[in-house]
Amino acid sequence: MNTTKPRPVYRNIHVFDLMRYRLPMPGIISILHRISGALLFLLIPVFLGVLQMSLKSEAGYETFKAMIWGNLFAKILFLGMLYFFVHHFCAGIRYLLLDLHKGVELEAARRSSYIVVVASVLISVLLAVKLW
């Protein structure tokens, strides 16, 4: 009796090869949550330095305003980090609810991941309009 099982496929995955695979929305949300957390962690010294500069004196605050709102690249970077913070916050709430076994069914998990995307974009746009 010759029964041959299909041999496992070895996938030498590189970063750019990940685009071949279609992740479900909860998987994308998970990856974005990790990326946003890492970026927020790595930029803590920058944020603290800028905060210290802006709170030290009135001249420091004026320098901060000129540096952030006078430079288009800095403004785009600031708004991007604002989005990452809001996304990380919204996805974190989703993961807290999943830890409490709320919305762990497949359809509810998919729905909550789309809610995270919509909520983080809307909140970021509202904050950007308010700050702009």
mmCIF file of C-alpha atoms in Angstrom:
data_model
loop_
_atom_site.group_PDB
_atom_site.id
_atom_site.type_symbol
_atom_site.label_atom_id
_atom_site.label_comp_id
_atom_site.label_asym_id
_atom_site.label_seq_id
_atom_site.Cartn_x
_atom_site.Cartn_y
_atom_site.Cartn_z
ATOM 1 C CA MET A 1 0.000 0.000 0.000
ATOM 2 C CA ASN A 2 1.634 3.171 -1.205
ATOM 3 C CA THR A 3 0.079 6.186 0.477
ATOM 4 C CA THR A 4 1.975 9.361 -0.058
ATOM 5 C CA LYS A 5 1.199 12.393 1.948
ATOM 6 C CA PRO A 6 1.774 15.762 0.382
ATOM 7 C CA ARG A 7 5.097 17.083 1.489
ATOM 8 C CA PRO A 8 5.086 20.306 3.492
ATOM 9 C CA VAL A 9 5.887 23.404 1.513
ATOM 10 C CA TYR A 10 8.795 25.500 2.733
ATOM 11 C CA ARG A 11 8.148 29.166 2.258
ATOM 12 C CA ASN A 12 11.207 31.354 2.534
ATOM 13 C CA ILE A 13 9.291 34.444 3.587
ATOM 14 C CA HIS A 14 10.812 37.874 3.234
ATOM 15 C CA VAL A 15 9.118 41.119 4.150
ATOM 16 C CA PHE A 16 8.049 41.818 0.584
ATOM 17 C CA ASP A 17 6.743 38.270 0.139
ATOM 18 C CA LEU A 18 4.111 38.924 2.808
ATOM 19 C CA MET A 19 2.110 40.853 0.233
ATOM 20 C CA ARG A 20 1.332 37.558 -1.538
ATOM 21 C CA TYR A 21 -0.783 36.331 1.349
ATOM 22 C CA ARG A 22 -4.187 37.791 2.022
ATOM 23 C CA LEU A 23 -4.522 38.354 5.707
ATOM 24 C CA PRO A 24 -7.983 38.754 7.192
ATOM 25 C CA MET A 25 -8.784 42.134 8.685
ATOM 26 C CA PRO A 26 -8.165 40.990 12.299
ATOM 27 C CA GLY A 27 -4.659 39.921 11.235
ATOM 28 C CA ILE A 28 -3.984 43.296 9.633
ATOM 29 C CA ILE A 29 -5.243 45.055 12.761
ATOM 30 C CA SER A 30 -2.936 42.900 14.876
ATOM 31 C CA ILE A 31 0.109 43.757 12.767
ATOM 32 C CA LEU A 32 -0.748 47.478 12.735
ATOM 33 C CA HIS A 33 -1.220 47.368 16.513
ATOM 34 C CA ARG A 34 2.283 45.951 16.943
ATOM 35 C CA ILE A 35 3.835 48.419 14.489
ATOM 36 C CA SER A 36 2.109 51.393 16.095
ATOM 37 C CA GLY A 37 3.187 50.244 19.560
ATOM 38 C CA ALA A 38 6.799 49.860 18.467
ATOM 39 C CA LEU A 39 6.824 53.297 16.802
ATOM 40 C CA LEU A 40 5.257 54.939 19.825
ATOM 41 C CA PHE A 41 7.802 53.274 22.099
ATOM 42 C CA LEU A 42 10.756 54.273 19.929
ATOM 43 C CA LEU A 43 9.601 57.882 19.688
ATOM 44 C CA ILE A 44 9.086 58.388 23.432
ATOM 45 C CA PRO A 45 12.458 60.206 23.813
ATOM 46 C CA VAL A 46 11.582 62.540 20.923
ATOM 47 C CA PHE A 47 8.159 63.327 22.370
ATOM 48 C CA LEU A 48 9.583 63.925 25.841
ATOM 49 C CA GLY A 49 12.313 66.196 24.477
ATOM 50 C CA VAL A 50 9.832 68.260 22.496
ATOM 51 C CA LEU A 51 7.474 68.416 25.485
ATOM 52 C CA GLN A 52 10.297 69.549 27.755
ATOM 53 C CA MET A 53 11.332 72.207 25.245
ATOM 54 C CA SER A 54 7.779 73.515 24.909
ATOM 55 C CA LEU A 55 7.168 73.625 28.677
ATOM 56 C CA LYS A 56 10.510 75.133 29.696
ATOM 57 C CA SER A 57 9.772 78.694 28.612
ATOM 58 C CA GLU A 58 7.607 80.795 26.377
ATOM 59 C CA ALA A 59 10.425 81.027 23.831
ATOM 60 C CA GLY A 60 10.677 77.241 23.826
ATOM 61 C CA TYR A 61 6.966 76.985 23.138
ATOM 62 C CA GLU A 62 7.263 79.426 20.225
ATOM 63 C CA THR A 63 10.170 77.375 18.860
ATOM 64 C CA PHE A 64 8.026 74.242 19.180
ATOM 65 C CA LYS A 65 5.145 75.883 17.320
ATOM 66 C CA ALA A 66 7.432 77.082 14.542
ATOM 67 C CA MET A 67 9.113 73.683 14.296
ATOM 68 C CA ILE A 68 5.903 71.620 14.158
ATOM 69 C CA TRP A 69 3.384 73.884 12.430
ATOM 70 C CA GLY A 70 5.804 75.748 10.191
ATOM 71 C CA ASN A 71 7.286 72.656 8.546
ATOM 72 C CA LEU A 72 5.072 70.530 6.286
ATOM 73 C CA PHE A 73 7.152 67.366 6.798
ATOM 74 C CA ALA A 74 7.016 67.752 10.596
ATOM 75 C CA LYS A 75 3.273 68.345 10.431
ATOM 76 C CA ILE A 76 2.708 65.199 8.349
ATOM 77 C CA LEU A 77 4.932 63.205 10.712
ATOM 78 C CA PHE A 78 3.055 64.572 13.722
ATOM 79 C CA LEU A 79 -0.338 63.726 12.205
ATOM 80 C CA GLY A 80 0.893 60.246 11.262
ATOM 81 C CA MET A 81 2.003 59.624 14.824
ATOM 82 C CA LEU A 82 -1.344 60.948 16.014
ATOM 83 C CA TYR A 83 -3.044 58.321 13.847
ATOM 84 C CA PHE A 84 -0.765 55.576 15.187
ATOM 85 C CA PHE A 85 -1.568 56.609 18.759
ATOM 86 C CA VAL A 86 -5.324 56.627 18.119
ATOM 87 C CA HIS A 87 -5.154 53.310 16.255
ATOM 88 C CA HIS A 88 -3.112 51.723 19.033
ATOM 89 C CA PHE A 89 -5.632 52.992 21.590
ATOM 90 C CA CYS A 90 -8.690 51.710 19.667
ATOM 91 C CA ALA A 91 -7.092 48.343 18.904
ATOM 92 C CA GLY A 92 -6.028 48.059 22.530
ATOM 93 C CA ILE A 93 -9.639 48.464 23.641
ATOM 94 C CA ARG A 94 -10.607 45.744 21.140
ATOM 95 C CA TYR A 95 -7.965 43.396 22.562
ATOM 96 C CA LEU A 96 -9.102 44.112 26.121
ATOM 97 C CA LEU A 97 -12.632 43.109 25.115
ATOM 98 C CA LEU A 98 -11.304 39.978 23.417
ATOM 99 C CA ASP A 99 -9.432 39.114 26.628
ATOM 100 C CA LEU A 100 -12.774 39.360 28.431
ATOM 101 C CA HIS A 101 -14.187 36.902 25.853
ATOM 102 C CA LYS A 102 -16.428 39.551 24.275
ATOM 103 C CA GLY A 103 -16.644 39.299 20.502
ATOM 104 C CA VAL A 104 -14.417 36.275 20.028
ATOM 105 C CA GLU A 105 -16.723 34.671 17.468
ATOM 106 C CA LEU A 106 -15.492 34.940 13.889
ATOM 107 C CA GLU A 107 -18.089 37.401 12.617
ATOM 108 C CA ALA A 108 -17.873 39.590 15.730
ATOM 109 C CA ALA A 109 -14.064 39.651 15.529
ATOM 110 C CA ARG A 110 -14.202 40.729 11.895
ATOM 111 C CA ARG A 111 -16.791 43.398 12.669
ATOM 112 C CA SER A 112 -14.766 44.765 15.587
ATOM 113 C CA SER A 113 -11.646 44.983 13.434
ATOM 114 C CA TYR A 114 -13.506 47.097 10.867
ATOM 115 C CA ILE A 115 -14.858 49.237 13.713
ATOM 116 C CA VAL A 116 -11.274 49.819 14.886
ATOM 117 C CA VAL A 117 -10.259 51.004 11.404
ATOM 118 C CA VAL A 118 -13.232 53.344 11.004
ATOM 119 C CA ALA A 119 -13.031 54.708 14.560
ATOM 120 C CA SER A 120 -9.297 55.355 14.418
ATOM 121 C CA VAL A 121 -9.559 57.162 11.074
ATOM 122 C CA LEU A 122 -12.530 59.276 12.225
ATOM 123 C CA ILE A 123 -10.969 60.209 15.562
ATOM 124 C CA SER A 124 -7.662 61.028 13.885
ATOM 125 C CA VAL A 125 -9.345 63.238 11.301
ATOM 126 C CA LEU A 126 -11.335 65.042 14.000
ATOM 127 C CA LEU A 127 -8.203 65.637 16.073
ATOM 128 C CA ALA A 128 -6.229 66.730 12.991
ATOM 129 C CA VAL A 129 -8.909 69.251 12.050
ATOM 130 C CA LYS A 130 -8.976 70.530 15.634
ATOM 131 C CA LEU A 131 -5.173 70.816 15.784
ATOM 132 C CA TRP A 132 -4.588 72.088 12.262
#
